[in-house]
XYZ file of C-alpha atoms in Angstrom:
781
model
C -6.832 119.832 121.658
C -5.846 122.365 119.145
C -7.935 124.865 117.913
C -7.284 127.484 114.523
C -7.498 130.965 115.054
C -11.138 130.920 114.888
C -11.560 128.813 118.153
C -12.678 126.029 115.840
C -10.920 122.592 115.968
C -8.668 121.715 113.409
C -9.829 118.735 110.831
C -6.360 117.173 111.864
C -6.958 116.996 115.701
C -10.659 116.161 115.112
C -10.051 113.208 112.982
C -7.101 112.351 115.442
C -9.508 112.255 118.215
C -12.316 110.701 116.571
C -9.980 107.739 115.510
C -8.769 107.321 119.104
C -12.166 107.431 120.523
C -13.119 104.932 117.834
C -15.306 104.545 114.904
C -18.757 104.779 116.363
C -18.124 108.279 116.638
C -17.160 108.799 113.229
C -20.173 107.003 112.457
C -22.717 109.235 114.027
C -21.117 112.548 113.456
C -20.166 112.670 110.065
C -20.848 116.013 109.688
C -17.980 117.334 111.930
C -15.460 115.108 109.671
C -16.301 115.742 106.095
C -17.086 119.440 106.137
C -15.605 122.237 103.611
C -14.414 119.290 100.841
C -12.461 120.546 97.998
C -12.507 124.141 99.070
C -8.608 124.278 98.503
C -7.673 124.269 102.119
C -5.639 121.132 102.340
C -1.925 121.723 102.341
C 0.272 120.614 99.370
C 3.012 121.843 97.701
C 3.060 123.733 94.444
C 5.728 121.608 92.857
C 4.502 118.079 93.594
C 1.032 119.329 93.107
C 1.863 120.399 89.208
C 4.108 117.182 88.986
C 0.882 115.264 89.388
C -1.512 117.240 87.559
C 1.179 117.089 84.461
C 0.100 113.025 84.574
C -3.368 113.423 85.097
C -3.402 115.547 81.811
C -1.479 112.819 79.765
C -3.728 109.861 81.465
C -6.821 111.856 80.426
C -5.084 112.047 76.641
C -4.332 108.306 76.990
C -8.135 107.696 78.114
C -9.600 109.391 75.462
C -10.959 112.399 76.645
C -8.530 114.984 77.541
C -8.889 118.432 78.901
C -9.975 121.270 75.946
C -6.919 122.409 74.792
C -7.362 126.001 76.188
C -7.896 124.121 79.544
C -4.542 122.396 78.964
C -2.525 125.373 77.805
C -3.578 127.231 80.782
C -2.606 124.600 83.221
C 0.678 124.297 81.661
C 0.972 128.169 82.242
C -0.108 127.753 85.504
C 2.556 125.371 86.048
C 5.433 127.265 85.587
C 4.712 129.775 88.782
C 4.722 127.262 91.136
C 2.688 129.273 93.851
C -0.760 128.253 95.990
C -2.579 131.004 94.021
C -1.641 128.992 90.729
C -3.076 125.939 92.523
C -6.313 127.311 93.372
C -6.923 128.262 89.351
C -5.577 124.797 88.458
C -8.671 123.446 90.587
C -11.307 125.699 89.389
C -10.133 124.196 86.009
C -10.453 120.824 87.008
C -13.078 121.059 89.032
C -15.307 121.464 85.699
C -14.006 117.677 84.685
C -14.529 116.410 88.475
C -17.472 113.846 89.154
C -16.405 113.311 92.698
C -14.752 114.772 95.457
C -13.810 113.314 98.608
C -11.724 113.981 101.751
C -10.212 110.541 103.803
C -10.144 109.986 107.218
C -7.313 108.367 109.119
C -9.066 104.858 108.585
C -9.335 105.566 104.661
C -13.080 106.253 104.944
C -14.368 109.133 103.055
C -17.147 111.860 102.390
C -18.215 111.712 98.671
C -19.924 115.171 97.625
C -20.690 116.590 93.763
C -18.062 117.945 91.451
C -18.906 120.018 88.978
C -18.509 117.994 85.566
C -21.407 117.816 83.283
C -22.925 114.393 84.149
C -23.467 113.018 80.553
C -22.743 109.489 79.942
C -23.277 107.415 76.689
C -25.642 103.897 76.538
C -23.417 100.722 76.041
C -20.356 103.168 76.452
C -17.757 104.737 78.732
C -17.432 108.274 79.688
C -14.068 109.803 81.519
C -14.509 112.148 84.818
C -12.020 113.011 87.774
C -12.445 111.893 91.456
C -10.556 114.288 93.466
C -8.875 113.019 97.066
C -7.771 114.928 99.869
C -5.743 112.682 101.508
C -4.214 114.626 104.879
C -3.166 111.387 106.713
C -0.949 110.610 103.477
C -2.489 107.300 103.009
C -0.929 105.063 100.141
C -3.812 102.933 99.441
C -6.101 101.802 96.616
C -9.437 103.706 96.018
C -13.085 102.555 95.145
C -15.765 104.422 93.192
C -19.405 102.278 94.176
C -23.064 103.126 94.129
C -26.177 101.428 94.414
C -26.680 101.075 90.905
C -23.370 99.664 89.816
C -20.437 97.202 89.917
C -16.733 98.226 89.949
C -15.083 96.258 87.304
C -11.420 96.869 88.384
C -8.921 95.705 85.873
C -11.602 93.012 84.836
C -11.315 94.207 81.028
C -7.941 94.418 80.872
C -7.389 90.569 82.011
C -7.721 87.540 79.269
C -7.913 85.076 82.226
C -9.364 84.933 85.795
C -9.633 82.950 88.691
C -12.235 82.237 90.720
C -11.436 83.911 93.291
C -10.809 87.405 91.689
C -13.410 87.999 89.398
C -16.168 90.134 90.512
C -19.491 91.012 88.578
C -22.944 91.815 88.524
C -24.411 88.083 88.346
C -22.382 86.847 91.265
C -24.483 88.628 93.543
C -28.027 88.584 91.755
C -30.875 86.151 91.151
C -33.634 87.906 90.039
C -34.031 90.002 86.545
C -35.586 93.132 88.732
C -31.931 93.055 90.509
C -30.084 92.775 87.284
C -31.963 95.429 85.799
C -31.228 98.018 88.929
C -27.480 97.814 87.840
C -27.188 100.096 85.008
C -23.796 101.364 86.147
C -20.111 100.231 85.678
C -17.067 101.778 87.114
C -13.125 101.453 86.264
C -10.324 103.805 87.507
C -7.747 104.040 84.971
C -4.415 103.258 86.717
C -2.017 103.009 83.908
C 0.885 104.857 83.795
C 1.608 107.530 84.236
C -0.981 106.902 86.663
C -0.550 104.468 89.666
C -3.047 101.681 91.350
C -2.742 103.739 94.803
C -2.387 107.010 96.024
C 0.692 108.504 96.182
C -0.010 110.297 99.708
C 0.081 113.717 98.194
C -2.295 115.902 100.127
C -4.682 116.775 96.990
C -4.560 114.415 93.806
C -6.841 113.143 91.253
C -8.234 109.747 90.127
C -9.307 109.172 86.350
C -12.765 107.440 86.425
C -14.291 105.762 83.665
C -18.365 105.276 83.915
C -20.305 102.995 82.049
C -23.846 103.328 81.315
C -25.973 100.199 80.293
C -28.816 102.293 79.598
C -29.998 105.392 77.739
C -32.371 108.403 79.199
C -31.760 109.624 82.225
C -30.731 107.544 85.439
C -29.908 108.181 88.962
C -27.417 106.933 91.423
C -25.956 107.115 95.179
C -22.469 107.626 94.577
C -19.504 107.130 97.063
C -15.762 106.840 97.233
C -13.878 105.123 99.685
C -10.340 103.316 99.973
C -9.728 99.346 99.797
C -8.637 99.426 103.752
C -11.823 100.926 104.684
C -14.593 98.691 105.808
C -17.491 98.445 103.018
C -20.183 98.075 105.373
C -18.976 101.168 107.941
C -18.696 103.343 104.573
C -21.894 102.314 103.441
C -23.728 103.000 107.325
C -22.169 106.373 107.160
C -24.510 107.633 104.238
C -21.297 109.133 103.108
C -22.183 109.889 99.126
C -24.442 111.712 96.876
C -27.106 111.083 94.870
C -26.308 112.056 91.210
C -28.519 112.399 87.966
C -27.008 111.306 84.894
C -28.377 112.021 81.196
C -27.241 108.756 79.278
C -27.170 109.439 75.466
C -28.235 106.574 73.341
C -25.802 104.121 71.347
C -26.807 102.498 68.233
C -27.168 98.720 67.016
C -24.791 97.620 64.822
C -25.501 94.716 62.372
C -22.973 92.034 61.540
C -22.386 90.167 58.712
C -19.616 87.394 59.489
C -19.259 84.943 56.622
C -17.110 81.780 56.928
C -14.226 81.214 54.584
C -16.692 79.678 52.180
C -18.922 82.705 51.686
C -21.214 81.184 54.446
C -22.757 82.607 57.443
C -21.389 81.515 60.764
C -20.802 82.143 64.626
C -17.285 83.823 65.358
C -15.061 85.330 68.049
C -15.036 88.803 68.180
C -12.906 91.141 70.548
C -14.115 94.709 70.434
C -11.968 97.241 71.721
C -12.126 100.974 71.349
C -9.233 103.826 70.984
C -8.216 103.250 74.959
C -8.392 99.228 74.974
C -12.067 99.279 76.841
C -13.778 96.277 76.025
C -17.398 95.756 74.496
C -19.954 94.922 75.687
C -18.362 95.935 79.350
C -17.539 92.581 80.821
C -19.016 93.451 84.489
C -22.422 93.861 82.580
C -22.153 90.595 80.612
C -24.814 87.611 80.847
C -24.804 84.653 78.893
C -24.006 83.782 76.341
C -21.330 86.362 76.802
C -19.129 85.315 79.680
C -17.679 88.021 81.935
C -14.339 86.426 82.221
C -13.530 86.367 78.572
C -12.730 89.553 76.753
C -14.361 88.399 73.418
C -17.957 87.580 72.415
C -19.431 85.249 69.893
C -21.884 86.531 67.275
C -23.476 85.105 64.427
C -24.000 86.386 61.045
C -27.013 88.674 61.279
C -27.125 89.346 65.315
C -26.025 92.594 66.380
C -23.848 94.213 68.788
C -24.813 98.001 70.752
C -21.938 100.242 70.510
C -21.962 104.350 71.017
C -20.208 106.492 68.251
C -16.633 106.108 68.314
C -13.214 104.105 66.906
C -12.961 100.674 67.387
C -10.568 97.472 66.567
C -12.411 94.561 66.128
C -10.764 91.278 66.154
C -12.391 88.464 64.139
C -11.435 84.565 64.619
C -12.650 81.227 64.738
C -10.227 79.481 66.539
C -6.780 78.019 65.705
C -7.241 76.886 62.015
C -8.324 80.167 61.311
C -6.192 83.607 60.692
C -6.904 86.145 63.602
C -7.672 89.507 61.772
C -8.006 92.639 62.976
C -10.533 95.483 61.474
C -10.517 99.381 62.002
C -14.389 100.240 62.600
C -15.822 103.815 62.779
C -19.114 104.169 64.161
C -19.694 108.533 63.455
C -22.606 108.874 60.800
C -25.855 108.978 62.657
C -27.425 108.900 59.096
C -26.383 105.748 58.072
C -27.117 102.405 59.561
C -24.226 100.599 61.208
C -22.668 97.670 59.679
C -19.685 95.391 60.244
C -18.324 93.113 57.671
C -15.922 90.312 57.934
C -14.895 87.503 55.691
C -12.945 84.554 57.762
C -9.953 82.926 56.267
C -8.543 79.318 57.353
C -5.473 78.382 57.275
C -6.087 74.599 57.031
C -9.454 72.781 57.292
C -9.027 69.544 59.161
C -12.630 68.465 59.163
C -12.521 68.709 55.255
C -9.607 66.080 55.260
C -11.680 63.615 57.824
C -10.222 64.765 60.831
C -12.922 66.385 63.176
C -12.077 68.497 66.473
C -13.507 67.963 69.381
C -12.932 69.193 73.248
C -14.040 66.442 75.553
C -13.853 68.498 78.926
C -15.765 71.706 79.255
C -18.340 72.779 81.674
C -21.492 74.861 81.850
C -21.141 75.706 85.651
C -18.141 76.109 88.532
C -14.744 78.017 88.068
C -15.064 80.896 86.345
C -18.968 80.540 85.569
C -21.203 82.110 87.953
C -23.391 80.043 90.108
C -26.322 82.823 90.537
C -28.541 83.895 88.624
C -28.549 80.332 86.848
C -26.415 78.027 88.564
C -23.961 78.231 85.680
C -25.265 78.704 81.940
C -27.681 76.946 79.404
C -26.991 74.833 76.384
C -27.844 77.769 74.118
C -24.623 79.236 75.746
C -22.547 76.751 75.671
C -23.394 75.814 72.111
C -22.464 79.211 70.854
C -18.861 79.037 72.202
C -18.469 75.277 70.691
C -19.844 76.851 67.215
C -17.598 80.060 67.494
C -14.447 77.836 68.164
C -15.369 75.600 64.831
C -15.670 72.692 67.011
C -17.196 69.586 65.684
C -17.862 68.092 69.173
C -18.021 69.718 72.602
C -18.384 67.312 75.642
C -20.143 69.739 78.245
C -19.424 67.551 81.625
C -21.660 68.302 84.601
C -19.613 68.169 87.791
C -20.250 68.954 91.427
C -20.719 72.975 91.127
C -24.425 73.313 89.663
C -24.468 69.888 89.650
C -28.379 69.213 90.646
C -29.259 72.340 87.901
C -27.223 71.157 85.148
C -27.771 67.617 85.371
C -31.313 68.458 83.957
C -29.563 69.111 80.578
C -28.603 65.512 80.145
C -30.691 63.339 78.087
C -28.271 60.649 76.899
C -28.445 62.335 73.630
C -26.942 65.106 71.445
C -28.387 68.115 72.547
C -30.416 70.267 69.615
C -29.672 73.705 70.661
C -32.654 76.464 69.358
C -31.272 79.676 68.523
C -32.754 81.512 71.612
C -31.609 83.158 74.739
C -31.047 80.807 77.744
C -32.514 83.229 80.048
C -34.258 85.994 77.833
C -35.392 87.659 81.129
C -32.347 88.400 82.348
C -31.290 89.774 78.929
C -33.810 92.108 79.011
C -33.671 93.524 82.145
C -29.980 93.832 80.973
C -31.190 95.920 78.292
C -29.479 93.663 75.414
C -30.067 94.156 72.074
C -29.071 90.490 71.218
C -31.807 88.277 69.093
C -29.884 85.066 68.414
C -29.694 84.087 64.444
C -29.315 80.673 63.297
C -26.362 80.313 60.192
C -25.851 77.292 57.839
C -22.816 76.261 59.560
C -24.626 75.623 63.073
C -25.355 72.002 62.013
C -21.198 71.535 62.041
C -21.594 71.675 65.691
C -22.917 69.497 68.540
C -22.599 69.596 72.380
C -23.707 66.307 74.388
C -24.004 66.519 78.253
C -22.219 63.764 80.104
C -20.105 63.876 83.330
C -17.246 64.629 85.012
C -16.557 62.592 88.375
C -15.352 65.451 90.153
C -16.223 67.023 93.644
C -17.728 63.349 94.211
C -16.146 60.793 96.963
C -13.830 59.032 94.445
C -12.350 62.402 93.452
C -9.287 62.026 95.396
C -8.450 59.318 92.839
C -8.584 61.673 90.149
C -11.369 63.304 88.237
C -13.181 60.601 85.856
C -14.301 61.792 82.218
C -17.435 59.997 81.152
C -18.664 60.015 77.898
C -21.572 58.763 75.848
C -23.587 57.654 79.129
C -26.954 56.384 78.957
C -28.046 56.482 82.573
C -25.939 59.619 84.749
C -26.792 58.203 88.245
C -25.030 55.863 89.779
C -27.129 53.016 91.010
C -28.252 53.035 94.253
C -26.946 56.715 95.056
C -29.467 59.681 95.824
C -27.029 62.071 95.470
C -23.334 62.966 95.288
C -22.431 61.668 98.494
C -23.506 58.034 98.076
C -20.974 57.416 94.863
C -17.870 55.070 95.155
C -14.992 56.434 96.973
C -13.049 54.916 94.506
C -12.837 54.970 90.581
C -12.849 51.467 89.487
C -16.354 50.777 90.274
C -17.755 54.095 89.022
C -15.536 53.141 85.548
C -16.766 49.541 85.227
C -20.473 50.753 85.480
C -20.025 53.185 82.884
C -18.453 51.170 80.266
C -21.503 48.873 81.105
C -23.702 50.996 79.209
C -21.210 51.705 76.389
C -19.727 54.718 77.800
C -16.112 55.792 76.770
C -14.243 56.903 79.748
C -10.981 58.344 80.870
C -9.127 60.773 83.552
C -9.212 64.416 83.316
C -6.379 67.028 83.346
C -4.220 63.849 83.887
C -1.002 65.674 84.637
C -2.049 66.827 88.127
C -0.773 65.051 91.183
C 1.914 63.481 88.778
C 4.428 66.607 88.769
C 8.168 65.807 88.684
C 11.447 67.798 88.496
C 12.675 65.760 85.514
C 12.161 67.643 81.695
C 13.254 64.427 80.071
C 11.127 61.935 78.410
C 10.498 59.299 79.369
C 11.417 59.810 82.984
C 11.634 57.595 86.128
C 10.856 59.826 89.042
C 8.155 58.723 90.692
C 5.359 61.638 90.866
C 3.230 62.618 94.142
C -0.021 60.667 93.118
C -1.649 63.729 95.303
C -3.766 65.277 93.034
C -6.592 65.063 90.654
C -5.005 63.876 87.732
C -4.917 60.260 86.246
C -3.378 58.657 89.546
C -5.617 55.711 89.422
C -5.296 55.468 85.662
C -2.527 52.442 85.725
C -4.767 50.205 88.289
C -7.807 50.849 86.252
C -6.057 50.143 82.824
C -4.586 47.028 83.910
C -8.660 45.884 84.585
C -9.560 47.028 81.335
C -11.812 49.639 82.642
C -10.471 53.029 81.092
C -9.828 54.123 77.565
C -8.305 57.527 77.973
C -6.060 59.869 79.889
C -6.674 63.644 78.730
C -3.928 66.300 78.437
C -2.796 69.205 76.546
C -3.102 71.571 79.304
C -0.054 71.340 81.865
C 3.812 70.477 81.345
C 3.828 67.924 78.352
C 6.681 66.276 80.538
C 4.052 65.765 83.264
C 1.052 64.482 81.036
C 2.962 62.238 78.649
C 5.191 60.540 80.657
C 2.538 58.206 82.562
C 1.122 57.636 79.018
C 4.305 56.580 77.890
C 5.233 53.887 80.565
C 1.909 52.307 80.375
C 2.366 52.239 76.406
C 5.912 50.235 76.933
C 4.382 47.843 79.073
C 1.723 46.871 76.278
C -1.247 48.912 77.023
C -2.736 50.581 74.634
C -4.924 53.378 76.386
C -5.351 56.699 74.413
C -4.329 60.294 75.010
C -6.791 63.101 74.164
C -6.549 66.666 74.007
C -9.173 69.038 76.576
C -9.382 72.031 78.049
C -11.431 71.911 81.020
C -12.768 74.884 80.439
C -13.365 77.362 82.235
C -11.207 76.307 85.286
C -7.757 75.027 84.031
C -8.212 77.886 81.445
C -11.084 79.927 80.967
C -10.009 81.811 77.641
C -11.753 79.958 75.361
C -13.353 76.163 74.660
C -11.206 74.022 72.748
C -7.436 75.740 73.626
C -6.954 71.916 74.061
C -8.952 69.868 71.329
C -8.656 66.131 69.930
C -8.872 65.369 66.117
C -10.735 62.278 65.195
C -10.559 60.720 61.918
C -13.851 59.687 60.678
C -14.925 58.678 56.910
C -17.857 61.099 57.113
C -18.867 63.996 58.904
C -20.368 63.239 62.536
C -23.998 64.413 63.134
C -26.284 63.549 65.730
C -26.188 60.565 68.326
C -24.538 58.356 65.392
C -21.759 60.858 64.646
C -21.074 61.512 68.377
C -21.117 57.959 69.041
C -18.707 57.151 65.938
C -16.116 60.233 67.253
C -15.798 58.736 70.900
C -15.411 55.701 69.666
C -12.479 57.073 67.249
C -10.907 57.960 70.880
C -10.967 54.224 71.995
C -9.482 53.014 69.089
C -7.042 55.399 69.095
C -7.539 56.881 65.506
C -6.599 60.488 66.386
C -4.166 63.323 67.408
C -4.251 66.031 69.972
C -2.857 69.236 70.955
C -3.669 73.155 70.365
C -4.839 73.117 67.205
C -1.715 74.887 65.706
C -0.138 71.544 64.228
C -1.698 68.929 62.239
C -0.968 65.171 61.238
C -3.205 64.304 58.452
C -3.222 60.415 57.428
C -0.221 59.429 59.695
C 0.296 55.916 58.522
C 3.254 53.082 58.832
C 3.651 50.274 55.661
C 0.311 51.793 54.333
C -1.407 50.630 57.907
C -3.454 53.932 59.341
C -3.525 55.258 62.391
C -5.788 53.771 64.521
C -6.031 50.606 62.530
C -4.664 47.203 62.352
C -0.599 46.789 63.876
C 2.223 46.519 61.660
C 3.782 43.128 61.159
C 7.268 42.443 60.923
C 8.508 38.794 60.458
C 11.718 40.200 61.943
C 13.604 43.544 62.708
C 13.674 45.970 59.924
C 12.871 49.254 58.095
C 9.353 50.806 58.174
C 8.068 54.043 56.290
C 6.339 56.664 57.862
C 4.174 58.713 56.084
C 1.804 61.715 56.593
C 0.699 65.092 55.666
C 1.849 67.844 58.258
C 1.510 71.094 58.660
C 1.692 73.587 61.307
C 1.350 77.670 61.585
C 3.437 80.435 63.427
C 3.297 84.148 62.925
C 6.296 84.998 60.908
C 7.402 87.493 63.526
C 7.612 85.481 67.437
C 4.881 86.232 69.708
C 6.237 87.745 72.928
C 5.739 85.490 76.276
C 3.518 87.902 78.012
C 1.248 88.695 74.426
C -2.364 88.189 74.851
C -1.990 85.871 71.871
C 0.267 83.577 73.707
C -2.408 81.403 75.195
C -3.594 79.470 77.207
C -2.865 81.585 80.092
C -2.437 78.270 82.838
C -1.292 75.862 79.773
C 1.989 75.133 78.350
C 0.911 73.645 74.848
C 1.401 76.565 72.005
C 3.173 76.055 69.304
C 5.290 79.210 69.541
C 7.274 77.617 72.514
C 8.230 75.019 69.661
C 9.508 77.918 67.620
C 13.132 77.206 66.642
C 14.911 80.208 67.513
C 14.066 83.331 65.656
C 13.114 81.219 62.644
C 9.751 79.993 61.528
C 10.778 76.415 61.882
C 9.850 73.583 64.361
C 10.848 70.025 64.995
C 8.785 67.249 64.200
C 10.063 64.485 66.172
C 9.554 60.546 65.606
C 9.009 58.773 68.908
C 9.552 54.862 69.439
C 8.834 53.434 72.611
C 8.942 57.128 74.576
C 12.292 58.136 72.810
C 13.050 60.596 69.979
C 14.653 59.101 67.490
C 14.497 61.172 64.455
C 13.876 64.840 63.823
C 13.165 66.832 61.238
C 12.879 70.502 60.912
C 9.559 71.818 58.861
C 8.629 75.340 57.868
C 5.268 76.284 60.315
C 4.012 78.376 57.330
C 0.668 76.708 57.489
C 1.160 74.678 54.141
C 0.195 71.144 54.383
C 3.489 68.614 52.936
C 4.193 65.410 52.423
C 6.297 63.865 55.039
C 7.966 60.516 54.544
C 11.011 58.834 56.499
C 11.939 55.425 56.838
C 13.524 54.163 60.447
C 14.581 50.502 61.624
C 12.301 48.634 64.537
C 14.203 46.346 66.615
C 11.656 44.848 68.584
C 7.788 45.521 69.102
C 7.498 49.132 69.510
C 4.832 52.184 69.559
C 5.644 54.607 67.132
C 4.278 57.939 66.751
C 4.645 61.619 65.761
C 5.027 65.107 67.857
C 5.767 68.538 67.605
C 5.906 69.810 71.535
C 4.199 71.186 72.876
C 1.928 71.595 70.419
C 0.803 68.501 69.005
C 0.875 64.440 69.269
C -0.540 61.556 67.352
C -1.727 58.261 68.971
C 0.956 55.679 68.433
C 0.774 52.848 65.714
C 2.067 49.574 67.120
C 4.581 47.600 65.094
C 5.147 43.686 65.873
C 8.215 41.960 65.490
C 7.608 38.438 65.121
C 4.255 38.526 66.616
C 5.659 39.405 70.251
C 3.433 41.847 72.589
C 5.519 45.084 73.186
C 7.340 44.882 76.003
C 9.960 47.344 75.629
C 10.678 48.755 79.232
C 11.669 46.900 82.423
C 12.213 50.175 83.940
C 8.775 51.472 83.074
C 6.858 48.249 84.557
C 8.861 48.783 87.895
C 7.952 52.445 87.552
C 4.396 51.534 87.439
C 4.135 49.407 90.186
C 6.079 51.813 92.473
C 3.613 54.823 91.205
C 0.808 51.714 92.309
C 2.411 51.426 95.852
C 2.596 54.733 96.268
C -0.826 55.197 95.065
C -2.377 52.806 97.683
C -0.185 54.659 100.748
C -1.556 58.318 99.253
C -5.408 56.698 98.891
C -6.267 54.290 100.961
C -7.171 56.017 104.090
C -9.968 57.907 101.986
C -11.731 54.474 100.519
C -14.566 53.884 102.437
C -13.667 50.586 104.954
C -16.306 48.810 103.241
C -14.467 49.293 99.733
C -11.164 48.821 100.806
C -11.128 44.850 100.323
C -12.187 45.539 96.749
């Protein structure tokens, strides 16, 4: 081994030797490796060092906590001399802002020791520090800061939608309120430009660390720093960190005054960001009814949110029928009780026009929902989100994840939610200030628990949505594994008890390359969508398919072909929250036309009956087709009867709303992330026009451009009907009506032999794909 001038082993030689011997020696002799951290003896050239420091200074300004003007000026002067003495002086300045200093070994393990930053945090807020990294081996990897008292958010707060595989939060690892109470910290590395997400390999560089405190008062935490390539268990086994005490300054409750368009209190969507774009409350410390995988929260008139002093932007909204507005909010006067006031504005009120929005497919467990501590969330959380999106109906479907816990909420009735916290003990341990409040508009929304047959033995044939069940356990079964292995028996059982039934996310398994509607490519029939639908439709055992999530061509093609064969199944809009989309409930929605406002069990029953009879339109809620009729026969009513081919007159009131300036494709507002249904994609060029199409037997036969400025306009057009046909209106990819059926000379609709052959070919492929998954005892049926 080499030795330095004092006869001691150099750190580089020692690290190399330890690496060769194995990690076990490193674990037993950490002090041999990690001495002298931050003493300025790591080799680094002045020019790249000061180039990095300039980027660091800029990043601190962006993060909202810059160096003092005096320190920044001195850094600028030192950067002009470019010598080692200047580096040492700069290091002394930066050390005053440094919370953690670490030196990385060859395997990416680092020993963390304290910097000289003042350890002051703020309750329910963020403070910014530096992390000094000595990197003698030039590693180019990501870094992680961890503690026994917190959780790293990573980029959680910068994402509008995240998958179950990537989100990582407190509640995924905890099962008891006492455990949650210990997790009072949060960490987020600032990795926006001019910084990078990984180390550059420079001998000495700095990270910008943002630290969140849930609590006020004195708090203690054991801090560590390690790379993403270092084994986590080995890092903790080394005890390679230090204990740090923090003084956490208190924050304040901001009272919320949230009025709907009519001046009456309501529940609403709030998106709260500070000047640096950080979200409040911090996502990693959210528990129900606030979801960690969403940027927004939902709050009612009279409730509160806890914030530290600062400048904020608060977006208010209540779903696609409302105008989304941004409000500047400053919290800086300790003598005044903080108060935020918002008055929401609608651009349309479909319910007042007799068309009531609902989401037929939302979940309270699984996918982005956490499974511990509560195996998903409670009805009290779900109704808050349904109310906050101004949905009249929310169908909460129990499925395989969390099934045996969630099925407890099924009653066969509309859930009458109390204004309480589902798990107050967890919220108390998490230091929440939320006290739920009732509002006059609460009674406008309802939730009912039913079932999605997903994760069941028959799910390979497509996932079923069973609405208005009286009993939720299939006869003769003790657990999910006992249910039938194909769908028709389940559908017959559900319909026998008065349920309205259909297929979820219908396009899954039906993807083809064609962009034409209709098209005649045979889909693979290999997914979780409406694969078995045509079989069940022929047995009069299914009522609807669900869409407004995936490619419109994929979803609508199957529906169009079955309509061409004379079947009358409906299509509804759903979200499959928080699986296909975890953005919001109601991103896909169904508008059912009713003579009176649906309330309670009778109202829910009327609403789902409206689905069954086809008095509906569906989509993203940004385009509306009010009172669609042909020759005075209304949507969902009687057929139009013609003695012979001739002209019919279509009428409706049409409204759609685009922003005046097009939304960029990567804008957060252009959502859902995984879906394709959004009015912005219907925009014609740079105008505010969209195309309203008349669809006859699956083909667009006439188009009229309309101005999507939110105004409700009368629409009328005459078209010629040559044979018995179905006729619908659409604005793709935003909204679509159910058809009105026109009979010529009392003949049934049989508009396309090609559609019939397409359906037969799909059944042949369906049997090939699915039959081997059906129990031998069920195959004959």
